[in-house]
Short mmCIF file of C-alpha atoms and ligand atoms in Angstrom, two decimals:
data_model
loop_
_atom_site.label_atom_id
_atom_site.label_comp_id
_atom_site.label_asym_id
_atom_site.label_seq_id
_atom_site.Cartn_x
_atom_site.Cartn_y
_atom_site.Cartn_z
CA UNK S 1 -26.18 -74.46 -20.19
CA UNK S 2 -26.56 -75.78 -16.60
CA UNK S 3 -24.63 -78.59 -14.20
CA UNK S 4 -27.33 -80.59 -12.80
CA UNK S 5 -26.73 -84.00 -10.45
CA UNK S 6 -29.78 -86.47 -10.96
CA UNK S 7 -29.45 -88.77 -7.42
CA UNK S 8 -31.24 -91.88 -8.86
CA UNK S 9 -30.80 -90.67 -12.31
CA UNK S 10 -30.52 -94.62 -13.50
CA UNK S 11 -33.88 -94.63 -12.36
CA UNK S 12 -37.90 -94.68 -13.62
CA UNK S 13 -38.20 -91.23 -13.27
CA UNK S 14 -34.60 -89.80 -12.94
CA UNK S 15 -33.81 -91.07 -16.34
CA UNK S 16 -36.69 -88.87 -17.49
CA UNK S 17 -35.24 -86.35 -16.06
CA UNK S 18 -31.78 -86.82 -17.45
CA UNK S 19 -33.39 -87.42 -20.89
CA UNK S 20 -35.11 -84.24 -20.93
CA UNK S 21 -31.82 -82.22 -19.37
CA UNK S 22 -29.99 -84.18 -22.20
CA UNK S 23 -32.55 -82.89 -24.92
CA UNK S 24 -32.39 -79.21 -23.63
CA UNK S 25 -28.53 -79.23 -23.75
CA UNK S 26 -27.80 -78.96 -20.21
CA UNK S 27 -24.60 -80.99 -18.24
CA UNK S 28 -25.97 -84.03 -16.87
CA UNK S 29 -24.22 -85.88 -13.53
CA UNK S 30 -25.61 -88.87 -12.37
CA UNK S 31 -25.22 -90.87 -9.33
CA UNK S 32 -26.77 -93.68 -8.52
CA UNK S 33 -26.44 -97.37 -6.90
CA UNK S 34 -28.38 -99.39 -8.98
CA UNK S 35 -30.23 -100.94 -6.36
CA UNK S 36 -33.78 -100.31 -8.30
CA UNK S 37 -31.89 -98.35 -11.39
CA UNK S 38 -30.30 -100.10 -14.19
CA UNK S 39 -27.66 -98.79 -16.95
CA UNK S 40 -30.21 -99.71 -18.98
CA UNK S 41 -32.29 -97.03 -18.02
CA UNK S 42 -29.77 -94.46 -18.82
CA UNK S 43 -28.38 -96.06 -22.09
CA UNK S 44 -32.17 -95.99 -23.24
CA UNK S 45 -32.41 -91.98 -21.90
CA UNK S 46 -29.34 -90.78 -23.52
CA UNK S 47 -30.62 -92.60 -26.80
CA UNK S 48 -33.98 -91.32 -26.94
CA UNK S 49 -32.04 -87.60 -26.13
CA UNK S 50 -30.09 -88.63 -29.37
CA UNK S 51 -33.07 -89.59 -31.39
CA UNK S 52 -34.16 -85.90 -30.35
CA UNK S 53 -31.31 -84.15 -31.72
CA UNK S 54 -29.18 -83.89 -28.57
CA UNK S 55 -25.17 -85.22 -28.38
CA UNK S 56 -24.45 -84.77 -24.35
CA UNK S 57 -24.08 -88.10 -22.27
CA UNK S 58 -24.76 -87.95 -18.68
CA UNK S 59 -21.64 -88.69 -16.54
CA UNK S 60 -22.13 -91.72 -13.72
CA UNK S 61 -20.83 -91.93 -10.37
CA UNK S 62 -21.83 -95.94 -8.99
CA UNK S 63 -22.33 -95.64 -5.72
CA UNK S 64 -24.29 -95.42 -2.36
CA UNK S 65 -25.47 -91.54 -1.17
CA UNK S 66 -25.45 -92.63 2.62
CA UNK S 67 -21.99 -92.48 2.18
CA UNK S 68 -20.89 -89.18 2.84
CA UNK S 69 -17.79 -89.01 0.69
CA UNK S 70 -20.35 -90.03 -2.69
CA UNK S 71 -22.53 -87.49 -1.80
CA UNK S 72 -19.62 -84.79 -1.39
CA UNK S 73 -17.97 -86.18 -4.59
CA UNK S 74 -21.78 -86.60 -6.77
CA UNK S 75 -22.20 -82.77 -5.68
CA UNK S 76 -19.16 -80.88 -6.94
CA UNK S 77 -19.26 -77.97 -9.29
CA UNK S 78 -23.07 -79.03 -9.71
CA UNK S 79 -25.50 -76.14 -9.83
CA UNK S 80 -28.53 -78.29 -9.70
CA UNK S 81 -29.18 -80.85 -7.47
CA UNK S 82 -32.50 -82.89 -8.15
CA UNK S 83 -32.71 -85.66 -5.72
CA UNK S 84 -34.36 -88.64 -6.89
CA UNK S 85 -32.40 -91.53 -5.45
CA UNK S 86 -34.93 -93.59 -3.33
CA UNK S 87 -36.32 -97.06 -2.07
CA UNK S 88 -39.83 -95.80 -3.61
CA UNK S 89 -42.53 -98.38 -2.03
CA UNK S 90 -44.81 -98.28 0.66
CA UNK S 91 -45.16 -102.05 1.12
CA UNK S 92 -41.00 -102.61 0.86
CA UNK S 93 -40.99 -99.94 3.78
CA UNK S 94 -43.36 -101.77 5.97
CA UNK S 95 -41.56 -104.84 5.44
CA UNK S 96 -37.96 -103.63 5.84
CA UNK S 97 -38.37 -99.86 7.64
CA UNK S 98 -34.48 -100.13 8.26
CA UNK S 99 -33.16 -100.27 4.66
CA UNK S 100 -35.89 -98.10 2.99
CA UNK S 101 -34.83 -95.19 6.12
CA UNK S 102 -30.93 -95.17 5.23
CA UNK S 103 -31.92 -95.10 1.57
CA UNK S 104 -34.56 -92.60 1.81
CA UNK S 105 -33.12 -90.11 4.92
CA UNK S 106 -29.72 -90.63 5.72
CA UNK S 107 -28.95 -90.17 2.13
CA UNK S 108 -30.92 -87.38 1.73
CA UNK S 109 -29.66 -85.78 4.54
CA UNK S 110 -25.73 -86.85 3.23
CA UNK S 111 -27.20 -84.82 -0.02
CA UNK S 112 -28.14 -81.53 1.82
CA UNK S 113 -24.99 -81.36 3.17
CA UNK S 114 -23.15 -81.69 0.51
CA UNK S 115 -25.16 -79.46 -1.63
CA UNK S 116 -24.88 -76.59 1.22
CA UNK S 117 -21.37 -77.00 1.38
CA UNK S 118 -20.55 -77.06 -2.65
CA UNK S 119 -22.84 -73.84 -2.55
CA UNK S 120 -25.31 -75.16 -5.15
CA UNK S 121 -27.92 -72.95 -6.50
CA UNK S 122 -30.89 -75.25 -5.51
CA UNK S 123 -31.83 -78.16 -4.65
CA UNK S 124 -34.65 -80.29 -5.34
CA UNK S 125 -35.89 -83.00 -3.69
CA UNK S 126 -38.76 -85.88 -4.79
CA UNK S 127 -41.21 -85.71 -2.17
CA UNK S 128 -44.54 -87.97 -1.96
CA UNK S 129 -48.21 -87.69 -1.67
CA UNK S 130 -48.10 -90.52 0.42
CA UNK S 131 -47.57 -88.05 3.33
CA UNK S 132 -51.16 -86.92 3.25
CA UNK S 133 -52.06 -90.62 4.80
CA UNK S 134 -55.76 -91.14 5.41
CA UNK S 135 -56.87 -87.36 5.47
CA UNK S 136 -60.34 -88.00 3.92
CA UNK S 137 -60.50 -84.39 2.20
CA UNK S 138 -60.07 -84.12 -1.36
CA UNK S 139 -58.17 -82.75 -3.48
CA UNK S 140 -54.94 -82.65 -1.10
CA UNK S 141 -53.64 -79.13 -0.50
CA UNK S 142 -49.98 -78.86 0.35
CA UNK S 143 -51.25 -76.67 3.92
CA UNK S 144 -53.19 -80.06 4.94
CA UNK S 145 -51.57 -81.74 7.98
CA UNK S 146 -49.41 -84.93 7.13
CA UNK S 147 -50.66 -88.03 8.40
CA UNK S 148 -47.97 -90.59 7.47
CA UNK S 149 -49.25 -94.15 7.50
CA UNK S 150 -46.46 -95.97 6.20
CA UNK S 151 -42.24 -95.38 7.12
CA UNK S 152 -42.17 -94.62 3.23
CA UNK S 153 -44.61 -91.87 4.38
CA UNK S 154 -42.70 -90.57 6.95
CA UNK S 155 -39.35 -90.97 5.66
CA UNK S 156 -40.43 -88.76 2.92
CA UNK S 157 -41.80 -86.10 5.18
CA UNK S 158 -38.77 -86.12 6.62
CA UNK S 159 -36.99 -85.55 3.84
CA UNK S 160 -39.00 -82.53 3.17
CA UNK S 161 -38.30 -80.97 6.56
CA UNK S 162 -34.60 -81.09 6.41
CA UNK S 163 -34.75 -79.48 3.52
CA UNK S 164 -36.91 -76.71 4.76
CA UNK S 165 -34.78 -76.25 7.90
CA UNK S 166 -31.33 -76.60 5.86
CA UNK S 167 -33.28 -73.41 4.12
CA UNK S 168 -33.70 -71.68 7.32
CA UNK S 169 -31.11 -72.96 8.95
CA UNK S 170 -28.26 -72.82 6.50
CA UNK S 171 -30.04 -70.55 3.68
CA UNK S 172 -29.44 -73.68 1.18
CA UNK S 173 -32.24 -73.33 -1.50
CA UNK S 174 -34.31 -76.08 -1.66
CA UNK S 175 -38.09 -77.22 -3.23
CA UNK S 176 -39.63 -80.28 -2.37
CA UNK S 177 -41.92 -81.49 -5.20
CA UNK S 178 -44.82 -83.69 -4.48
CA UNK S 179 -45.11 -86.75 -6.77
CA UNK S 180 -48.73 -88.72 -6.66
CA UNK S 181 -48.28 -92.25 -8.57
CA UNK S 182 -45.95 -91.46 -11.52
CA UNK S 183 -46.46 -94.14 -14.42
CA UNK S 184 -44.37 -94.81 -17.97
CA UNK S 185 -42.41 -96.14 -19.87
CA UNK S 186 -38.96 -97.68 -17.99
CA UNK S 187 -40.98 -98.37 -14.58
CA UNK S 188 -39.92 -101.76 -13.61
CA UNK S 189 -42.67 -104.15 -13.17
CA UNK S 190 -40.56 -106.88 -12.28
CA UNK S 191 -40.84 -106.56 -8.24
CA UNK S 192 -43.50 -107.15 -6.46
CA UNK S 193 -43.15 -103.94 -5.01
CA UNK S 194 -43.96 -102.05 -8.47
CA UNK S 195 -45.99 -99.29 -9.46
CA UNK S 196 -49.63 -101.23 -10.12
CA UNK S 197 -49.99 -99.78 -13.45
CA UNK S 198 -46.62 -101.53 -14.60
CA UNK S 199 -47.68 -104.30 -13.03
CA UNK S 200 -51.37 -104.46 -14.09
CA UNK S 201 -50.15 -103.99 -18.13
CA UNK S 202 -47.34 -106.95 -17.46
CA UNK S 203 -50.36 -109.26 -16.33
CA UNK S 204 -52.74 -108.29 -19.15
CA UNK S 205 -49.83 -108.82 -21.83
CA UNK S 206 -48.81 -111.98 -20.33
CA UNK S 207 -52.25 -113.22 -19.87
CA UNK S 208 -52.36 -113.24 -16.24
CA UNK S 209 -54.68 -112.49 -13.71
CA UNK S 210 -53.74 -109.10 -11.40
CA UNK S 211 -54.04 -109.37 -7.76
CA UNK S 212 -56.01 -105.87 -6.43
CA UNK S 213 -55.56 -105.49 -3.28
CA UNK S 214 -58.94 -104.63 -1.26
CA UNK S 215 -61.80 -103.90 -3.47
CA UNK S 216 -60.25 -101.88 -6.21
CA UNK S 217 -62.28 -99.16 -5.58
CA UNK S 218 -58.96 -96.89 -4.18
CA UNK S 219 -58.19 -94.19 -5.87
CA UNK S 220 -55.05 -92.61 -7.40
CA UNK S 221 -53.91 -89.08 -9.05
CA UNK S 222 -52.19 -91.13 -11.62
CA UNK S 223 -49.42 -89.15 -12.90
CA UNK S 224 -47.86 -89.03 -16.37
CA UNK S 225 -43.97 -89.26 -15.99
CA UNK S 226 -43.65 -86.15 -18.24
CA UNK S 227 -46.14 -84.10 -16.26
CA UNK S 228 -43.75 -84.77 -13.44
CA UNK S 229 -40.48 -83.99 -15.73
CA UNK S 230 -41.99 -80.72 -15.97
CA UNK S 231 -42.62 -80.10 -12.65
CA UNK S 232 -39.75 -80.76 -11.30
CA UNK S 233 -37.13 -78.80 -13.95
CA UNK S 234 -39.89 -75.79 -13.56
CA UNK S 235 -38.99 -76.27 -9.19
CA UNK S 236 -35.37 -75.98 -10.02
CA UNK S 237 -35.53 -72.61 -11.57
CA UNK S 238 -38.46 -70.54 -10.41
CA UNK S 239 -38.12 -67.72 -8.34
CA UNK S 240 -39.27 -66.92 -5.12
CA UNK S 241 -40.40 -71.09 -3.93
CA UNK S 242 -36.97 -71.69 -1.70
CA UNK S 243 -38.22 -73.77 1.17
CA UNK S 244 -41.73 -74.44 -0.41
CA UNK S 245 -43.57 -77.69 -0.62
CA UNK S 246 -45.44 -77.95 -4.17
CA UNK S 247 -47.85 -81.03 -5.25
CA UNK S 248 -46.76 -81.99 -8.69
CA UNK S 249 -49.68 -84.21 -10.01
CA UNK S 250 -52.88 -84.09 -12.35
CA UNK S 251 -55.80 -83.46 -10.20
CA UNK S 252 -57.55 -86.07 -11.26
CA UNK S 253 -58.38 -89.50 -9.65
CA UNK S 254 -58.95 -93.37 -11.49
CA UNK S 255 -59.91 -96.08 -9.49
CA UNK S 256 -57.63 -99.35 -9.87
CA UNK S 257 -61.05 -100.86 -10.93
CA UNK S 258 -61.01 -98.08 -13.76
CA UNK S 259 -57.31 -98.43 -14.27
CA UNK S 260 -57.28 -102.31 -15.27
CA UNK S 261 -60.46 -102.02 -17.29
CA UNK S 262 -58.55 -99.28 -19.31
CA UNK S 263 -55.51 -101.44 -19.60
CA UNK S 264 -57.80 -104.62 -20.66
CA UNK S 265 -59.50 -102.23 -23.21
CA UNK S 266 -56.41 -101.17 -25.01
CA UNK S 267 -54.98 -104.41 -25.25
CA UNK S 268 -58.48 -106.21 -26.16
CA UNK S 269 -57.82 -108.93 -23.33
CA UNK S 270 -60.62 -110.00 -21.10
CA UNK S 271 -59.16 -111.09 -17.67
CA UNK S 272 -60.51 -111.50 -14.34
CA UNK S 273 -58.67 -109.61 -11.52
CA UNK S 274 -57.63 -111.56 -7.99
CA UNK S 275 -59.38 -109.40 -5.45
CA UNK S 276 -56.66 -110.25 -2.09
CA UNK S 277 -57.20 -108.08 1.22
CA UNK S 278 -56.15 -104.59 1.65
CA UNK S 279 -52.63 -103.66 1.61
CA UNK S 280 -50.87 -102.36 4.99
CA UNK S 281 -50.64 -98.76 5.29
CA UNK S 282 -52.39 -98.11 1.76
CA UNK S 283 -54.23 -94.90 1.22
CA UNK S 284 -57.89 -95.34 0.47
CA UNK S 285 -57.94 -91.59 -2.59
CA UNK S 286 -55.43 -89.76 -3.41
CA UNK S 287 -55.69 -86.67 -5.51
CA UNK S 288 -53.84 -83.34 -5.63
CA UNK S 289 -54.68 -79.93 -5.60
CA UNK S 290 -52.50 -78.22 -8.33
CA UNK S 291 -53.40 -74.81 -7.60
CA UNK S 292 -50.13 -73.68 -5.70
CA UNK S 293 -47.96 -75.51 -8.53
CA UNK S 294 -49.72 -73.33 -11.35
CA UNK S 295 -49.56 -70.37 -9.29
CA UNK S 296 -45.89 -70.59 -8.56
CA UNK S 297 -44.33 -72.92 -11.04
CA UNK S 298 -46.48 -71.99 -14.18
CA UNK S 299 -47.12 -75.63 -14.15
CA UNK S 300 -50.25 -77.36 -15.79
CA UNK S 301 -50.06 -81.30 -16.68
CA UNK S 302 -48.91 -81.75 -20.41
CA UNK S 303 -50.06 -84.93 -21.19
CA UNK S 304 -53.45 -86.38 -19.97
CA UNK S 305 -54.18 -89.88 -18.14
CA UNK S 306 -55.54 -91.73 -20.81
CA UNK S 307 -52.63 -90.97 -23.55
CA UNK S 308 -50.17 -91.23 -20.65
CA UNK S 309 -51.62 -94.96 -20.79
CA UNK S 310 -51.26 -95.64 -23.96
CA UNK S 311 -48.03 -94.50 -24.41
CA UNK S 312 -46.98 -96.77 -21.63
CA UNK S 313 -48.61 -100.14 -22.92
CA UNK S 314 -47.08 -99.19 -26.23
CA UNK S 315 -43.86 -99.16 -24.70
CA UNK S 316 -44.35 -102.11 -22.60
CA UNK S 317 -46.00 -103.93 -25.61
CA UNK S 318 -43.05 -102.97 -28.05
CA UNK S 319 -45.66 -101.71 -30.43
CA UNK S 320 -48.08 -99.57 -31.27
CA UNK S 321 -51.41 -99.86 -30.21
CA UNK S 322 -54.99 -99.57 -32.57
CA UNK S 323 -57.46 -96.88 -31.79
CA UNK S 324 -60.48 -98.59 -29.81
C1 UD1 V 401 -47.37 -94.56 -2.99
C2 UD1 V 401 -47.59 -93.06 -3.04
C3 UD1 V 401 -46.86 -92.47 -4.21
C4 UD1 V 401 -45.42 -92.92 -4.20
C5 UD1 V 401 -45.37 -94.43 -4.26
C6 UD1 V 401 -43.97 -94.97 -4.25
C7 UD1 V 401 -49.81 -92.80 -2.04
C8 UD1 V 401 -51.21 -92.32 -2.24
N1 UD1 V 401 -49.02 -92.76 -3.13
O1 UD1 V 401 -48.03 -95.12 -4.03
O2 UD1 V 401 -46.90 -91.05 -4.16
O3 UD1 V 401 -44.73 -92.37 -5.25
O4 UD1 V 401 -46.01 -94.91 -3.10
O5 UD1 V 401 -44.01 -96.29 -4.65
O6 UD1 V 401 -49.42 -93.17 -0.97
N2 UD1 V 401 -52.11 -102.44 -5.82
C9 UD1 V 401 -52.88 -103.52 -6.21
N3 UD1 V 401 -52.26 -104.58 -6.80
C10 UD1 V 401 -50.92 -104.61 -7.04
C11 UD1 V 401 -50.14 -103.49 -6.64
C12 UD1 V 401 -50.77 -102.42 -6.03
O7 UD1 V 401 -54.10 -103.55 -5.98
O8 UD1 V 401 -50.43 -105.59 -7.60
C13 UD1 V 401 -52.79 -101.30 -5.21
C14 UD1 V 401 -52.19 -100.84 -3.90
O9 UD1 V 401 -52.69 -101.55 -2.82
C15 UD1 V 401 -52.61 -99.36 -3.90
C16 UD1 V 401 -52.59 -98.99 -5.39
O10 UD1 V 401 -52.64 -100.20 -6.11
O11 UD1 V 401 -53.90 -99.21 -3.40
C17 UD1 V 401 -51.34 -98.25 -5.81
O12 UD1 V 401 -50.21 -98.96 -5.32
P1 UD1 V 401 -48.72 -98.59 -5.74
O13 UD1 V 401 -48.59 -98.50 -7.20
O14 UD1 V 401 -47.81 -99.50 -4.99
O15 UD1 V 401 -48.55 -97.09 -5.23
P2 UD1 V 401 -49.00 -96.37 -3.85
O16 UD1 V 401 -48.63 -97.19 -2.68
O17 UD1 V 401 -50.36 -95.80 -3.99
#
């Protein structure tokens, strides 16, 4: 049994993370400042970790990781650090670079130093595939140059380089896993500023029209939330990746024409989408190479884009779903 911290464990995917922890019997910390995370999240985590058999509950700490002292006090006696806490949005970024930057760096740098100091065994941090930016070649391989087209983008590739200099520099083990466009159950679609596919199966169960933005034919390496789970607990433990950078994704690519047609099919709803201009500092495809994650995590994805759908209308439906 393991001490792991989960920074935005109140979160879409931290409380994933602390679910599965929960269900494997490990010691679960979380910190978080519910500024996109809600105790709901957790409650439902620690209950679905029940459901499976486990008793822990995850510990909380409220409160804000660009403070120094929360970080310091979040990291004690922990021996795994996976960093999650973020402002996660591209568009949010572009519209308030200031916020999303002390969210998404100063905090993560507050977190390496705490984590060096407490002497934790590694540290893992939630990287993005927005950092490829417009880099036309396909499937993205983690030795491609970064093109950041958003501050989301480039706060998160500066997240990954402090960690890979706080392993050089300080010998602190750290992993940065690369997520592409997680999706499922517990992603918030109530901001405008949400993950499309929560937003696109809000609008088809409320009868609504979803706006696309340019002419849907972008493309995404849609990622089931437990593919990523995987990922990341297989980062905090393998041997021989300190300082690596490792794409944790599918490898395969849906339009968002594809994607609401899917999410029309399942529900039987026949809705047509609002086609608005492109959004600033979007990526046109996006798909990852998972070569380098197999190789050095063992990792292959677990469950598949289509079921990864359905599960997640299900849950945002409150019901199960016929077989169309
Ligand atoms: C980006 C990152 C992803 C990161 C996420 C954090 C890329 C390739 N991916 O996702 O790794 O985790 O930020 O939030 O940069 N869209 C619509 N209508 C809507 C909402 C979105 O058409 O109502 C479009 C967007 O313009 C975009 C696509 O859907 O083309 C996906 O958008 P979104 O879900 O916000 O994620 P990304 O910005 O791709």
């Amino acid at each position: 049994m393991a001490r792991y911290l989960v920074t935005g464990g109140a979160g879409f995917i931290g409380s994933h993370l602390v679910e599965a922890l929960l269900v494997r019997g490990d010691d679960v910390r979380v910190v978080d400042n519910l500024s996109t995370g809600t105790r709901a999240n957790l409650a439902a985590a620690t209950a679905a970790a029940r459901a499976a058999g486990a008793s822990g509950t995850p510990s909380f700490i409220g409160g804000d990781l660009a403070d120094l002292a929360v970080a310091t006090a979040a990291v004690a006696d922990m021996d795994y650090v996976l960093h999650q806490a973020a402002i996660p949005s591209v568009p949010r970024s572009v519209a308030d670079p200031v916020s999303s930057n002390r969210a998404n760096i100063d905090a993560t740098l507050n977190v390496l130093v705490a984590a060096r100091d407490a002497g934790v065994k590694r540290l893992v941090f939630a990287g993005s595939s927005s950092v490829y930016g417009d880099n036309a070649e396909l499937p993205k391989r983690e030795d491609m140059p970064a093109r950041p087209l958003s501050p989301y983008a480039l706060q998160k590739l500066v997240g990954e380089q402090y960690l890979a200099l706080f392993t050089s520099l300080y010998a602190l083990d750290t992993v940065s896993t690369r997520y592409f466009n997680v999706f499922g159950p517990r992603q918030d679609p109530s901001s405008p500023y949400s993950g499309v596919i929560s937003l696109f199966v809000r609008a088809a169960l409320d009868g609504t029209a979803p706006t696309i933005h340019g002419d849907g034919g972008q493309t995404r390496d849609f990622t089931y939330v437990a593919n990523t789970v995987d990922g990341v607990l297989r980062a905090a433990v393998a041997p021989g990746v300190a300082g690596e950078v490792i794409n944790v994704a599918t490898n395969g690519r849906v339009s968002l024409n594809q994607l609401w047609n899917e999410v029309q099919r399942l529900l039987g709803t026949s809705l047509t989408p609002v086609y608005g201009p492109p959004r600033a500092g979007d990526v046109r495809d996006s798909q990852a190479a998972i070569d380098k994650a197999s190789r050095l995590l063992g990792y292959q994805p677990i469950v598949a884009f289509d079921d990864g759908l359905r599960r997640t209308v299900e849950w945002a439906a409150g019901r199960p779903l016929p077989h169309v």
